[in-house]
Short mmCIF file of C-alpha atoms in Angstrom, two decimals:
data_model
loop_
_atom_site.label_atom_id
_atom_site.label_comp_id
_atom_site.label_asym_id
_atom_site.label_seq_id
_atom_site.Cartn_x
_atom_site.Cartn_y
_atom_site.Cartn_z
CA MET N 208 -19.00 -40.69 -16.16
CA SER N 209 -16.52 -42.39 -13.88
CA ASP N 210 -13.94 -42.46 -16.73
CA THR N 211 -14.31 -38.73 -17.18
CA ARG N 212 -13.97 -38.19 -13.46
CA ASN N 213 -10.86 -40.33 -13.36
CA ALA N 214 -9.37 -38.50 -16.33
CA ILE N 215 -9.93 -35.14 -14.56
CA ASP N 216 -8.41 -36.60 -11.37
CA ARG N 217 -5.29 -37.73 -13.25
CA PHE N 218 -4.87 -34.55 -15.28
CA PHE N 219 -5.00 -32.27 -12.26
CA ALA N 220 -3.44 -34.79 -9.84
CA ILE N 221 -6.34 -34.26 -7.48
CA SER N 222 -5.98 -37.50 -5.47
CA ALA N 223 -2.21 -37.35 -5.71
CA ARG N 224 -2.27 -34.02 -3.87
CA GLY N 225 -4.68 -35.27 -1.24
CA SER N 226 -7.71 -33.35 -2.49
CA THR N 227 -11.17 -34.11 -3.88
CA VAL N 228 -13.28 -32.64 -6.69
CA SER N 229 -15.73 -31.15 -4.21
CA ARG N 230 -12.91 -29.52 -2.27
CA GLU N 231 -11.47 -28.04 -5.45
CA ILE N 232 -14.88 -26.63 -6.43
CA ARG N 233 -15.32 -25.19 -2.94
CA GLY N 234 -11.86 -23.63 -3.11
CA GLY N 235 -12.59 -22.14 -6.52
CA LEU N 236 -15.73 -20.56 -5.19
CA ALA N 237 -13.94 -19.14 -2.15
CA THR N 238 -11.20 -17.59 -4.28
CA PHE N 239 -13.72 -16.04 -6.64
CA PHE N 240 -15.80 -14.51 -3.89
CA THR N 241 -12.68 -13.20 -2.16
CA MET N 242 -11.29 -11.45 -5.25
CA ALA N 243 -14.49 -10.65 -7.18
CA TYR N 244 -14.08 -7.11 -5.89
CA ILE N 245 -11.55 -6.51 -8.64
CA VAL N 246 -14.37 -6.53 -11.19
CA VAL N 247 -15.69 -3.42 -9.40
CA LEU N 248 -12.48 -1.85 -8.13
CA ASN N 249 -10.41 -1.99 -11.33
CA PRO N 250 -12.98 0.04 -13.31
CA ILE N 251 -13.11 2.58 -10.47
CA ILE N 252 -9.39 3.13 -10.91
CA ILE N 253 -9.02 2.67 -14.70
CA ALA N 254 -12.31 3.88 -16.13
CA ASN N 255 -12.44 7.06 -14.12
CA GLY N 256 -8.85 8.07 -14.95
CA THR N 257 -7.95 10.31 -17.87
CA ASP N 258 -4.89 10.30 -20.12
CA VAL N 259 -2.76 13.19 -21.33
CA GLN N 260 -5.54 14.16 -23.77
CA LYS N 261 -8.16 14.01 -20.98
CA GLN N 262 -9.72 10.99 -22.63
CA VAL N 263 -11.14 7.93 -20.81
CA ILE N 264 -11.17 4.27 -21.81
CA GLY N 265 -14.12 3.25 -23.97
CA ASP N 266 -15.77 5.97 -26.04
CA GLY N 267 -13.20 8.53 -24.94
CA THR N 268 -15.65 11.02 -23.45
CA THR N 269 -17.50 9.59 -20.45
CA PRO N 270 -16.27 6.88 -18.04
CA ASN N 271 -17.55 3.49 -19.18
CA VAL N 272 -17.29 1.61 -15.88
CA ALA N 273 -19.52 -1.28 -17.02
CA LEU N 274 -17.42 -1.93 -20.11
CA VAL N 275 -14.12 -2.00 -18.16
CA ALA N 276 -15.78 -4.21 -15.56
CA ALA N 277 -16.74 -6.68 -18.31
CA GLY N 278 -13.21 -6.51 -19.73
CA THR N 279 -11.71 -7.04 -16.29
CA ALA N 280 -13.85 -10.15 -15.73
CA PHE N 281 -13.24 -11.49 -19.24
CA VAL N 282 -9.47 -11.28 -19.13
CA ALA N 283 -9.30 -12.57 -15.56
CA GLY N 284 -11.55 -15.50 -16.43
CA LEU N 285 -9.54 -16.62 -19.47
CA LEU N 286 -6.18 -16.29 -17.70
CA THR N 287 -7.32 -18.04 -14.54
CA ILE N 288 -8.62 -20.98 -16.59
CA LEU N 289 -5.32 -21.01 -18.48
CA MET N 290 -3.42 -21.05 -15.18
CA GLY N 291 -5.49 -24.01 -14.04
CA VAL N 292 -5.05 -26.03 -17.24
CA VAL N 293 -1.39 -25.19 -17.97
CA GLY N 294 0.04 -24.44 -14.52
CA ARG N 295 -2.33 -26.91 -12.78
CA VAL N 296 -2.23 -24.94 -9.55
CA PRO N 297 -4.98 -23.15 -7.58
CA PHE N 298 -3.76 -19.69 -8.50
CA ALA N 299 -6.22 -17.13 -9.84
CA MET N 300 -5.34 -14.13 -11.98
CA ALA N 301 -6.80 -10.64 -12.44
CA ALA N 302 -5.81 -7.03 -12.97
CA GLY N 303 -3.06 -6.22 -10.48
CA LEU N 304 -3.83 -3.61 -7.86
CA GLY N 305 -0.95 -1.15 -7.57
CA LEU N 306 -0.04 -1.79 -11.19
CA ASN N 307 -3.35 -0.41 -12.39
CA ALA N 308 -2.93 2.67 -10.18
CA PHE N 309 0.62 3.19 -11.53
CA VAL N 310 -0.65 2.96 -15.09
CA THR N 311 -3.54 5.36 -14.42
CA PHE N 312 -1.84 8.02 -12.29
CA ASN N 313 1.74 7.88 -13.58
CA ILE N 314 1.86 6.60 -17.12
CA ALA N 315 -1.45 7.69 -18.63
CA THR N 316 -0.93 11.30 -17.43
CA VAL N 317 1.88 11.77 -19.96
CA MET N 318 0.56 9.69 -22.88
CA THR N 319 -2.67 8.35 -24.33
CA TRP N 320 -4.47 5.27 -22.94
CA GLU N 321 -3.58 3.35 -26.09
CA GLU N 322 0.10 4.11 -25.58
CA ALA N 323 0.02 3.38 -21.83
CA MET N 324 -1.62 -0.02 -22.37
CA GLY N 325 0.92 -0.61 -25.13
CA LEU N 326 3.72 -0.33 -22.57
CA VAL N 327 1.91 -2.81 -20.34
CA PHE N 328 1.70 -5.16 -23.30
CA LEU N 329 5.43 -4.80 -24.00
CA GLU N 330 6.27 -5.49 -20.36
CA GLY N 331 4.33 -8.74 -20.56
CA VAL N 332 6.16 -9.78 -23.73
CA ILE N 333 9.55 -9.08 -22.08
CA ILE N 334 8.61 -11.14 -19.03
CA ALA N 335 7.44 -13.98 -21.26
CA VAL N 336 10.83 -13.93 -23.04
CA LEU N 337 12.58 -14.10 -19.66
CA VAL N 338 10.51 -17.18 -18.82
CA LEU N 339 11.16 -18.91 -22.19
CA THR N 340 14.86 -18.34 -21.84
CA GLY N 341 14.78 -19.81 -18.34
CA LEU N 342 16.02 -16.67 -16.65
CA ARG N 343 12.89 -15.99 -14.61
CA THR N 344 12.74 -19.58 -13.38
CA ALA N 345 16.46 -19.52 -12.59
CA VAL N 346 16.06 -16.39 -10.47
CA PHE N 347 13.20 -18.10 -8.64
CA HIS N 348 15.44 -21.07 -7.82
CA ALA N 349 18.30 -18.86 -6.70
CA ILE N 350 16.40 -17.43 -3.71
CA PRO N 351 17.31 -19.09 -0.39
CA ALA N 352 14.53 -21.30 0.98
CA GLN N 353 14.15 -19.36 4.26
CA LEU N 354 13.88 -16.08 2.38
CA LYS N 355 11.05 -17.63 0.35
CA THR N 356 9.42 -18.54 3.66
CA ALA N 357 9.76 -14.96 4.78
CA ILE N 358 8.08 -13.81 1.58
CA SER N 359 5.16 -16.12 2.40
CA VAL N 360 4.90 -14.80 5.98
CA GLY N 361 5.14 -11.20 4.80
CA ILE N 362 2.33 -11.72 2.31
CA GLY N 363 0.22 -13.19 5.11
CA LEU N 364 0.72 -10.12 7.25
CA PHE N 365 0.16 -7.94 4.17
CA ILE N 366 -3.19 -9.44 3.21
CA ALA N 367 -4.34 -9.40 6.85
CA LEU N 368 -3.63 -5.64 6.85
CA ILE N 369 -5.47 -5.29 3.53
CA GLY N 370 -8.47 -7.00 5.16
CA PHE N 371 -8.42 -4.70 8.19
CA VAL N 372 -8.03 -1.56 6.08
CA ASP N 373 -10.61 -2.57 3.44
CA ALA N 374 -13.15 -3.22 6.19
CA GLY N 375 -12.48 0.15 7.86
CA PHE N 376 -11.36 -1.55 11.08
CA VAL N 377 -7.99 0.14 10.55
CA ARG N 378 -7.97 3.58 8.94
CA ARG N 379 -5.58 6.28 7.82
CA VAL N 380 -5.74 9.57 9.66
CA PRO N 381 -4.63 13.02 8.40
CA ALA N 382 -2.89 13.91 11.67
CA GLY N 383 -1.46 11.98 14.59
CA PRO N 384 -0.53 8.33 14.22
CA PRO N 385 -0.58 7.04 10.61
CA LEU N 386 -3.26 4.42 11.45
CA GLU N 387 -6.02 4.15 14.01
CA MET N 388 -8.74 1.67 14.94
CA GLY N 389 -12.16 2.39 13.46
CA ILE N 390 -13.37 5.96 13.48
CA LYS N 391 -11.32 8.16 15.82
CA GLY N 392 -10.33 5.09 17.77
CA THR N 393 -13.85 3.73 18.23
CA LEU N 394 -15.80 0.92 16.58
CA THR N 395 -19.13 2.58 16.17
CA SER N 396 -20.32 1.82 12.65
CA TRP N 397 -22.62 -1.02 11.60
CA PRO N 398 -20.30 -2.10 8.66
CA ILE N 399 -17.42 -2.56 11.15
CA PHE N 400 -19.80 -4.53 13.36
CA VAL N 401 -20.56 -6.81 10.43
CA PHE N 402 -16.85 -7.23 9.74
CA MET N 403 -16.08 -8.17 13.34
CA VAL N 404 -18.94 -10.67 13.46
CA GLY N 405 -17.76 -12.16 10.18
CA LEU N 406 -14.16 -12.37 11.41
CA LEU N 407 -15.05 -14.06 14.68
CA VAL N 408 -17.44 -16.55 13.05
CA THR N 409 -14.94 -17.36 10.23
CA ALA N 410 -12.10 -17.79 12.72
CA ALA N 411 -14.27 -20.08 14.87
CA LEU N 412 -15.26 -22.15 11.84
CA VAL N 413 -11.60 -22.50 10.75
CA ALA N 414 -10.55 -23.42 14.30
CA ARG N 415 -13.20 -26.14 14.33
CA LYS N 416 -11.96 -27.22 10.85
CA VAL N 417 -15.43 -26.92 9.35
CA LYS N 418 -15.40 -27.76 5.63
CA GLY N 419 -16.07 -24.64 3.61
CA ALA N 420 -15.33 -22.39 6.59
CA ILE N 421 -13.97 -19.47 4.58
CA LEU N 422 -16.65 -19.66 1.88
CA ILE N 423 -19.37 -19.95 4.54
CA GLY N 424 -17.84 -16.93 6.23
CA ILE N 425 -17.90 -14.80 3.06
CA VAL N 426 -21.47 -15.73 2.04
CA GLY N 427 -22.81 -15.58 5.58
CA THR N 428 -21.25 -12.18 6.26
CA ALA N 429 -22.57 -10.87 2.94
CA VAL N 430 -26.09 -11.98 3.88
CA LEU N 431 -25.70 -10.34 7.33
CA ALA N 432 -24.52 -7.16 5.62
CA ILE N 433 -27.63 -7.08 3.39
CA ILE N 434 -29.89 -7.54 6.42
CA VAL N 435 -28.09 -4.87 8.47
CA GLU N 436 -28.26 -2.38 5.59
CA GLN N 437 -31.98 -2.94 5.24
CA PHE N 438 -32.47 -1.81 8.86
CA THR N 439 -29.73 0.75 9.34
CA LYS N 440 -29.51 2.46 5.92
CA SER N 441 -25.81 3.06 6.50
CA GLY N 442 -25.23 3.90 2.83
CA ALA N 443 -21.91 4.20 1.01
CA PHE N 444 -18.68 5.29 2.70
CA SER N 445 -17.60 8.89 2.01
CA ALA N 446 -15.85 11.73 3.77
CA LYS N 447 -19.25 12.91 4.99
CA ASN N 448 -20.39 9.39 5.86
CA PRO N 449 -17.42 7.56 7.46
CA ASP N 450 -19.89 5.05 8.95
CA GLY N 451 -20.81 3.75 5.48
CA TRP N 452 -19.97 0.55 3.58
CA GLN N 453 -16.66 0.27 1.79
CA LEU N 454 -16.72 -0.45 -2.00
CA ASN N 455 -20.35 -1.66 -2.25
CA VAL N 456 -23.57 -0.99 -0.43
CA PRO N 457 -24.94 -4.53 0.26
CA THR N 458 -28.43 -4.34 -1.22
CA ILE N 459 -30.22 -6.77 -3.47
CA PRO N 460 -29.61 -5.50 -6.99
CA LYS N 461 -32.56 -4.22 -9.01
CA GLU N 462 -30.92 -5.47 -12.20
CA ILE N 463 -29.45 -8.99 -12.32
CA PHE N 464 -28.44 -9.38 -15.95
CA GLY N 465 -26.33 -7.06 -18.07
CA PHE N 466 -23.80 -7.47 -20.88
CA HIS N 467 -21.13 -5.25 -22.36
CA ASN N 468 -18.81 -6.66 -25.07
CA PRO N 469 -15.27 -6.74 -23.63
CA LEU N 470 -13.72 -7.49 -27.02
CA THR N 471 -14.15 -3.87 -28.04
CA LEU N 472 -11.36 -2.94 -25.64
CA PHE N 473 -8.85 -5.14 -27.46
CA THR N 474 -8.49 -2.55 -30.24
CA GLU N 475 -7.20 0.15 -27.87
CA PHE N 476 -3.51 -0.47 -27.32
CA ASP N 477 -0.46 0.83 -29.14
CA PRO N 478 2.80 -1.02 -28.27
CA PHE N 479 5.25 1.56 -29.65
CA GLY N 480 3.41 4.90 -29.61
CA ALA N 481 4.81 5.87 -26.21
CA PHE N 482 8.36 6.10 -27.57
CA SER N 483 7.35 8.96 -29.85
CA ARG N 484 5.17 10.59 -27.20
CA VAL N 485 7.78 10.79 -24.39
CA SER N 486 11.56 10.34 -24.19
CA VAL N 487 12.86 6.85 -24.76
CA LEU N 488 14.46 6.92 -21.29
CA LEU N 489 11.14 7.72 -19.57
CA ALA N 490 9.35 5.01 -21.55
CA VAL N 491 12.01 2.48 -20.63
CA LEU N 492 11.82 3.49 -16.95
CA PHE N 493 8.05 2.98 -17.02
CA VAL N 494 8.44 -0.47 -18.54
CA PHE N 495 11.18 -1.34 -16.02
CA THR N 496 9.01 -0.29 -13.09
CA LEU N 497 6.11 -2.39 -14.36
CA LEU N 498 8.45 -5.33 -15.01
CA ILE N 499 10.21 -5.36 -11.67
CA THR N 500 6.94 -4.98 -9.76
CA ASP N 501 5.15 -7.66 -11.79
CA PHE N 502 8.13 -9.99 -11.73
CA PHE N 503 8.57 -10.12 -7.96
CA ASP N 504 4.97 -9.63 -6.89
CA THR N 505 4.19 -12.85 -8.74
CA MET N 506 7.23 -14.63 -7.36
CA GLY N 507 6.22 -13.74 -3.83
CA THR N 508 2.62 -14.73 -4.38
CA ILE N 509 3.29 -18.16 -5.87
CA VAL N 510 5.77 -18.95 -3.12
CA GLY N 511 3.37 -17.83 -0.39
CA VAL N 512 0.26 -19.44 -1.73
CA GLY N 513 2.15 -22.48 -2.94
CA ARG N 514 3.60 -23.07 0.52
CA GLN N 515 0.11 -22.72 2.01
CA ALA N 516 -1.08 -25.39 -0.44
CA ASN N 517 1.85 -27.65 0.46
CA LEU N 518 3.08 -27.52 -3.11
CA VAL N 519 6.56 -26.16 -2.30
CA GLN N 520 9.11 -28.94 -2.45
CA GLU N 521 12.12 -29.40 -0.12
CA ASP N 522 14.35 -27.30 -2.36
CA GLY N 523 11.85 -24.43 -2.22
CA THR N 524 10.54 -24.89 -5.74
CA LEU N 525 7.07 -25.65 -7.09
CA PRO N 526 6.05 -28.27 -9.68
CA ARG N 527 5.56 -26.75 -13.15
CA THR N 528 7.18 -23.47 -12.10
CA ARG N 529 8.03 -22.61 -15.69
CA GLU N 530 4.44 -23.08 -16.86
CA ILE N 531 3.08 -21.02 -13.95
CA LEU N 532 5.44 -18.13 -14.67
CA LEU N 533 4.73 -18.30 -18.43
CA VAL N 534 0.94 -17.99 -17.89
CA ASP N 535 1.54 -15.11 -15.47
CA SER N 536 3.65 -13.40 -18.12
CA ILE N 537 0.92 -13.88 -20.72
CA GLY N 538 -1.38 -12.22 -18.21
CA ALA N 539 0.60 -9.01 -18.28
CA ALA N 540 0.46 -8.88 -22.08
CA ALA N 541 -3.22 -9.81 -22.23
CA GLY N 542 -4.09 -7.18 -19.65
CA GLY N 543 -2.41 -4.53 -21.78
CA ALA N 544 -4.02 -5.80 -25.01
CA GLY N 545 -7.44 -5.85 -23.25
CA SER N 546 -6.95 -2.31 -21.90
CA VAL N 547 -7.59 -3.44 -18.29
CA SER N 548 -3.97 -3.21 -17.05
CA SER N 549 -1.47 -5.96 -16.30
CA ASN N 550 -2.98 -9.14 -14.93
CA THR N 551 -1.06 -11.06 -12.29
CA THR N 552 -1.40 -13.96 -9.89
CA TYR N 553 -3.53 -12.97 -6.88
CA ILE N 554 -2.62 -13.46 -3.23
CA GLU N 555 -6.37 -13.91 -2.61
CA SER N 556 -5.92 -17.37 -4.15
CA ALA N 557 -4.91 -18.31 -0.62
CA ALA N 558 -8.60 -18.13 0.31
CA GLY N 559 -9.27 -21.11 -1.96
CA VAL N 560 -6.23 -22.89 -0.68
CA GLY N 561 -7.52 -22.31 2.83
CA GLU N 562 -10.63 -24.18 1.73
CA GLY N 563 -8.50 -27.14 0.68
CA ALA N 564 -7.85 -26.36 -3.01
CA ARG N 565 -4.63 -27.98 -4.20
CA THR N 566 -4.91 -28.21 -8.00
CA GLY N 567 -5.71 -26.30 -11.16
CA LEU N 568 -9.30 -27.47 -11.09
CA ALA N 569 -10.03 -24.80 -8.49
CA SER N 570 -8.62 -22.18 -10.90
CA VAL N 571 -10.85 -23.47 -13.67
CA VAL N 572 -13.86 -23.00 -11.41
CA THR N 573 -12.76 -19.52 -10.42
CA GLY N 574 -12.12 -18.58 -14.07
CA LEU N 575 -15.56 -19.84 -15.17
CA LEU N 576 -17.17 -17.74 -12.45
CA PHE N 577 -15.32 -14.67 -13.73
CA LEU N 578 -16.71 -15.33 -17.23
CA VAL N 579 -20.17 -15.70 -15.72
CA ALA N 580 -19.62 -12.40 -13.92
CA ILE N 581 -19.55 -10.66 -17.32
CA PHE N 582 -23.23 -11.36 -17.64
CA PHE N 583 -24.16 -10.95 -13.93
CA ALA N 584 -22.05 -7.98 -12.92
CA PRO N 585 -24.78 -6.52 -10.66
CA LEU N 586 -24.63 -9.68 -8.47
CA VAL N 587 -20.85 -9.44 -8.17
CA THR N 588 -21.20 -5.93 -6.73
CA VAL N 589 -23.36 -7.03 -3.81
CA VAL N 590 -20.45 -8.10 -1.56
CA PRO N 591 -18.92 -5.15 0.37
CA TYR N 592 -15.36 -5.18 1.60
CA GLU N 593 -16.65 -5.83 5.12
CA ALA N 594 -17.94 -9.26 4.02
CA ALA N 595 -14.83 -10.36 2.12
CA ALA N 596 -12.23 -8.88 4.51
CA PRO N 597 -12.67 -11.50 7.28
CA ALA N 598 -11.47 -14.18 4.87
CA LEU N 599 -8.33 -12.17 4.11
CA VAL N 600 -7.50 -11.76 7.81
CA VAL N 601 -7.98 -15.46 8.55
CA VAL N 602 -5.98 -16.51 5.50
CA GLY N 603 -3.26 -14.08 6.59
CA PHE N 604 -3.04 -16.00 9.85
CA LEU N 605 -2.79 -19.30 8.04
CA MET N 606 0.07 -18.02 5.88
CA MET N 607 1.97 -16.54 8.82
CA THR N 608 2.19 -19.90 10.58
CA ALA N 609 5.22 -20.68 8.35
CA ILE N 610 7.26 -18.17 10.34
CA ARG N 611 8.42 -21.03 12.62
CA GLU N 612 10.54 -22.36 9.73
CA ILE N 613 12.88 -19.36 9.88
CA ASP N 614 16.01 -19.70 12.00
CA TRP N 615 15.82 -16.47 14.06
CA ASN N 616 19.17 -17.26 15.71
CA ASP N 617 20.96 -16.89 12.38
CA TYR N 618 21.11 -13.13 11.82
CA GLU N 619 22.34 -13.62 8.25
CA ILE N 620 18.88 -14.84 7.32
CA ALA N 621 16.82 -13.49 10.23
CA ILE N 622 17.42 -9.80 9.52
CA PRO N 623 16.61 -10.04 5.79
CA ALA N 624 13.59 -12.20 6.68
CA PHE N 625 12.41 -9.62 9.19
CA LEU N 626 12.77 -6.77 6.70
CA THR N 627 10.93 -8.80 4.03
CA ILE N 628 8.07 -9.47 6.44
CA VAL N 629 7.58 -5.95 7.78
CA VAL N 630 8.31 -3.85 4.70
CA MET N 631 5.51 -5.51 2.70
CA PRO N 632 2.63 -4.33 4.89
CA PHE N 633 4.34 -1.09 6.00
CA THR N 634 4.80 0.05 2.38
CA TYR N 635 1.74 -1.75 0.98
CA SER N 636 3.91 -3.51 -1.63
CA ILE N 637 5.07 -7.10 -2.00
CA SER N 638 7.91 -6.01 -4.31
CA ASN N 639 9.26 -3.49 -1.80
CA GLY N 640 9.43 -6.21 0.86
CA ILE N 641 11.20 -8.63 -1.44
CA GLY N 642 13.64 -5.92 -2.49
CA ALA N 643 14.45 -5.01 1.11
CA GLY N 644 15.04 -8.67 1.90
CA PHE N 645 17.29 -9.29 -1.11
CA ILE N 646 19.40 -6.17 -0.62
CA SER N 647 19.93 -6.75 3.09
CA TYR N 648 20.70 -10.48 2.54
CA VAL N 649 23.38 -9.76 -0.04
CA LEU N 650 24.85 -6.93 1.99
CA ILE N 651 25.08 -8.93 5.23
CA LYS N 652 26.59 -11.94 3.44
CA ALA N 653 29.14 -9.67 1.75
CA VAL N 654 30.27 -7.80 4.86
CA ARG N 655 30.70 -11.13 6.67
CA GLY N 656 33.07 -12.35 3.97
CA LYS N 657 30.62 -14.86 2.48
CA ALA N 658 30.05 -13.23 -0.89
CA ARG N 659 30.87 -16.53 -2.67
CA GLU N 660 27.78 -18.12 -1.07
CA ILE N 661 25.52 -15.72 -2.94
CA HIS N 662 24.09 -17.05 -6.18
CA PRO N 663 25.26 -14.90 -9.18
CA LEU N 664 21.66 -14.30 -10.24
CA LEU N 665 20.87 -12.99 -6.76
CA TRP N 666 23.61 -10.41 -7.21
CA GLY N 667 22.03 -9.31 -10.50
CA VAL N 668 18.54 -9.13 -9.02
CA THR N 669 19.81 -7.12 -6.08
CA VAL N 670 21.37 -4.58 -8.43
CA LEU N 671 18.02 -4.29 -10.21
CA PHE N 672 16.28 -3.69 -6.90
CA VAL N 673 18.77 -0.96 -6.04
CA LEU N 674 17.88 0.68 -9.38
CA TYR N 675 14.21 0.13 -8.64
CA PHE N 676 14.40 1.98 -5.35
CA ALA N 677 16.52 4.70 -6.96
CA ILE N 678 14.15 5.40 -9.87
CA GLY N 679 13.04 8.70 -8.31
CA PRO N 680 16.55 10.16 -8.02
CA ILE N 681 17.41 8.77 -11.49
CA ARG N 682 14.43 10.49 -13.06
CA ALA N 683 15.32 13.73 -11.24
CA LEU N 684 18.93 13.46 -12.35
CA PHE N 685 18.04 13.11 -16.01
CA GLY N 686 15.05 15.44 -15.83
CA VAL N 687 12.45 12.89 -16.95
#
């Protein structure tokens, strides 16, 4: 037994990274519980959407939420385990939010689901080729270290905002300021009360450096939510019930076990059908949008989470960067092949890192839990946003502490860093923040006569981001 334990320790470099097996398991659990919502949320977006023929994924007639949930968990589980074994980092993978919405509401509206998922598959293949040729890794290395730090800080602010919005503590309003606190500026609902208790308790546990603080916060807040719902009957959030729970109503499920075969979804993708359905230019633009978003969302995530895990080296790189990026690329292709949208590395992995996870063993634990979730989907749906959101806010704080590493007296880096940090949460997009940072960095360097200091690859990436931001006018110009 000790030999096996030592072999696992050596393979994942657990002791070498200052961690322990128990800490990795705890981190894997925390990451899973923080991002398990995707098993519920991805089907809500994908399974309820229709394609150009008004068909839905599954049997084509009625939304099959359970099947897509099983597929979401299956693909996420396999890829997260692969990330742990090949990349050997505590990064979990699942269907990318934002990407799934783009596929559902932009791509599938002009082609069939099979063709839309085929484009997602192609995008993954292209990114994999970029990794194998070394281009994606080279771009990663070309980014200035302080700009990578800004990406990490921006992601921290971004996921904190996600936590506040998901919990209903911050809400969009139809008129007046774009955001407000609670409901019409007041914190009157029981779900928000649960969120605030969870946030304060989790923050206190983290401040006291209690082992398992974030996991304890998630589980404890979920239990509190179940108890509160039993007494208050707040119900689900809706336009008529703004005081309700977000995502899930925290009640003990009547059904614990259920199984839907996710392999049936792997027959529903067509890699080249889109090029005969729409113009080649439109198909290429769709693939380019998916690629640029996937490419830089992942880059920002692994830098941010990697820095939080103390895996980023002095030159701003991570160990096994090529392997990490290759698995992430496979995730995009696998998500398309499995008809659950592109899978990408999740910023919620920072929850496990916050628990002390430093190696791929944590990812193996998270991946196994996703596979288990296929059979116990009803249990996964117990946790409402209000119970998971406190962990996101606290982890956002932990990631933002890196802001002290940016030289705010040097405007050449400070302005791009600032734009990177604020554009992410303000536009709800990691890629937008990275693009704003890159473009402003190159522009400021150039106007100050320091164009030679810019890495050639950074010039190329900046041009791509200019095209990315100009996709709307380009489509209008060519009528696509």
